[in-house]
XYZ file of N, CA and C in Angstrom:
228
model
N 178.804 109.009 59.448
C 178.889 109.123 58.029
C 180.029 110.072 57.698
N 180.999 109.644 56.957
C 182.310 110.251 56.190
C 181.843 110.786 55.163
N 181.614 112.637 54.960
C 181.547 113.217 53.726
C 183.246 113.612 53.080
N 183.268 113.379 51.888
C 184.391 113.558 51.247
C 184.085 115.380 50.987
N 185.026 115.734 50.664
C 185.221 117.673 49.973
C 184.240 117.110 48.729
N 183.605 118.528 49.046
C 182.506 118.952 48.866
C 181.408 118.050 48.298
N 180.888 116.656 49.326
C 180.166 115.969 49.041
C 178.648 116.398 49.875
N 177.556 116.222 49.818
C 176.189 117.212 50.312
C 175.686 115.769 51.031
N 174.797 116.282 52.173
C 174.272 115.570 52.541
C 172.944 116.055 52.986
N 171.722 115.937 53.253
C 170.485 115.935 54.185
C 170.396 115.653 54.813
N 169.867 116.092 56.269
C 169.319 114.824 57.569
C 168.310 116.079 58.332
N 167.681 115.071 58.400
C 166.250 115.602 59.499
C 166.732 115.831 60.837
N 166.624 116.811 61.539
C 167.204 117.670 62.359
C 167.004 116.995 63.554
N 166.679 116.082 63.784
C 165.486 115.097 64.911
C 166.604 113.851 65.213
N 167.534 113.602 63.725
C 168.357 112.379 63.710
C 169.989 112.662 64.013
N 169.582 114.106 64.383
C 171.022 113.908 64.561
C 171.638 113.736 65.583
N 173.266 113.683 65.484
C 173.907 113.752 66.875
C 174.702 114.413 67.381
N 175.596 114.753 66.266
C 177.134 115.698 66.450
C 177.596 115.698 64.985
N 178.578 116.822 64.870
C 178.910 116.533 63.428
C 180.447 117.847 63.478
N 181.427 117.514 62.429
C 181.903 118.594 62.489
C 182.140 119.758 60.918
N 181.341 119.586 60.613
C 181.129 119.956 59.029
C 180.466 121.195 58.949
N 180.552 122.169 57.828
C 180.007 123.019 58.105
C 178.362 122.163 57.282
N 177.353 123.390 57.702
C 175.628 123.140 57.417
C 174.827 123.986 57.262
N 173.681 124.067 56.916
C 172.921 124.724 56.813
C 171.402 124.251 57.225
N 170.561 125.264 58.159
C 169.710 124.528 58.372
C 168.142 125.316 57.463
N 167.606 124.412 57.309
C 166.315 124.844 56.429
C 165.145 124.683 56.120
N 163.930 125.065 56.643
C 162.888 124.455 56.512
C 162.123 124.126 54.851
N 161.516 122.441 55.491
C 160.860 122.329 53.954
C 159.746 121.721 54.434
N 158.872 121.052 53.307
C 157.331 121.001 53.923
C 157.466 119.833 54.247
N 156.647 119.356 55.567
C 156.399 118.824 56.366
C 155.659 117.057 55.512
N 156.423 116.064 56.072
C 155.895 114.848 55.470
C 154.755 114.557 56.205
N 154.020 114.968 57.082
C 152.713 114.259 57.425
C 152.502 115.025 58.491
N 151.181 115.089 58.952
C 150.840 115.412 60.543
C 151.488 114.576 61.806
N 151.695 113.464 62.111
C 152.867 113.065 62.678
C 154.157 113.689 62.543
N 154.640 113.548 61.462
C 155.968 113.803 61.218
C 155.995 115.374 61.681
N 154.995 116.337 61.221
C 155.074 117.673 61.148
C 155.036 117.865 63.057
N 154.720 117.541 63.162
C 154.264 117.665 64.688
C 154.972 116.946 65.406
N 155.669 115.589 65.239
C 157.027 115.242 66.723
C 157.758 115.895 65.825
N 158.135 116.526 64.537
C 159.917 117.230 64.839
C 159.810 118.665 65.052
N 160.526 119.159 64.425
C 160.969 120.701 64.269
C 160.031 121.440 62.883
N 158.825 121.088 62.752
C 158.566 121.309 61.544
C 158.944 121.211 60.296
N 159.655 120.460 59.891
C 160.415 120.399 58.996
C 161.685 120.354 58.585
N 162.323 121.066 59.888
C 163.838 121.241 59.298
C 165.051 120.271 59.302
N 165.356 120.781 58.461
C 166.765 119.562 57.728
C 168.064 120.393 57.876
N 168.981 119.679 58.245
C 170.484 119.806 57.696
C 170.874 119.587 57.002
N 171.585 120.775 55.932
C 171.990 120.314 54.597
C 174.257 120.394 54.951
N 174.213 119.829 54.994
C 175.438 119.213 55.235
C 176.511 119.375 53.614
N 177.856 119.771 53.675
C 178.737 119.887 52.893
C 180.037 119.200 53.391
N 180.811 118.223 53.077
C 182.215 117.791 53.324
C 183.176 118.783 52.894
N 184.146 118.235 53.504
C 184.652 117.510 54.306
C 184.220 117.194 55.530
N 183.760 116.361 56.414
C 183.837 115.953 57.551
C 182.733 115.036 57.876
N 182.711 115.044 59.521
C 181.964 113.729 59.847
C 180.492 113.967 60.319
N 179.222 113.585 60.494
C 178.159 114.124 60.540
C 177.335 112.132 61.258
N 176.878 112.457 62.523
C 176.737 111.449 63.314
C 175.214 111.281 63.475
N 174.559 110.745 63.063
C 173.188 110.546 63.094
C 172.478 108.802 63.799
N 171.299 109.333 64.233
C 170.618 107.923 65.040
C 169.894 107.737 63.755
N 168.920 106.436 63.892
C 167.923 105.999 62.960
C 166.655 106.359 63.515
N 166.819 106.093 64.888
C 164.997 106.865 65.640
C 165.328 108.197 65.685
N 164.217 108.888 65.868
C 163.972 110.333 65.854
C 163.608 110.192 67.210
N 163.772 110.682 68.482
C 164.013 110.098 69.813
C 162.559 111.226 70.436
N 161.847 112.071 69.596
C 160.500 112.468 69.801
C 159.320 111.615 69.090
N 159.607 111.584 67.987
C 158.846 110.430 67.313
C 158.627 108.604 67.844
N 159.871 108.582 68.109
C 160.051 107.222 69.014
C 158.521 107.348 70.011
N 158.946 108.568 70.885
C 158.586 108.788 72.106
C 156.832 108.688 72.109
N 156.296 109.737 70.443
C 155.703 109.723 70.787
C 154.368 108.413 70.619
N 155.212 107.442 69.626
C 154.577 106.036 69.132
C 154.459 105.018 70.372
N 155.400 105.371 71.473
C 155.273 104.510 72.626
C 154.161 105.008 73.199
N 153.443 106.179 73.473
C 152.532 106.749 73.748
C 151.395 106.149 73.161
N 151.174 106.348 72.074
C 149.702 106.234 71.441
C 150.097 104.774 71.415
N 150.831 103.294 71.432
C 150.427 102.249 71.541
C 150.314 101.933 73.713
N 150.807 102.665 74.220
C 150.099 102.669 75.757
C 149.221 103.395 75.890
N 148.596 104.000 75.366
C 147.157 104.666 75.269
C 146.338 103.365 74.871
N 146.514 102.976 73.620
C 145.633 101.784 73.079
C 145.505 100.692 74.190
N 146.743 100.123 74.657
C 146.861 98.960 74.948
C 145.596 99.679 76.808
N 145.948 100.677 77.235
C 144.560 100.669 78.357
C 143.700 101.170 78.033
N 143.023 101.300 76.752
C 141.743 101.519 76.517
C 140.749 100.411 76.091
């Protein structure tokens, strides 16, 4: 993602990848007991342009931990 000068961005701290922008990181309240519990509690990157800021779509703990609880199911 291309931020233009001084364009803002958010991202859940879980999605990211690399970035070269400056940020800020910050906790806020937690979207669910899942959610609160595979990330970082909450925290987000608040992102300012100029620059580039590289993010996945899975959260690669959350991923992890949904493969879990459906191989739990599937041998019980």
């Amino acid at each position: 993602m291309q931020l233009m000068e001084g364009e803002k961005y958010i991202v859940d701290n879980g999605h990211l990848v690399a970035w070269n922008t400056k940020y800020v990181l910050e906790r806020v309240a937690s979207g669910g007991l899942i959610s609160g519990l595979a990330s970082a509690e909450g925290l987000v990157c608040k992102f300012t342009g100029p620059g580039t800021v590289f993010i996945q779509t899975r959260n690669a703990v959350c991923f992890s931990c949904l493969l879990i609880l459906i191989l739990w199911w599937r041998v019980c």
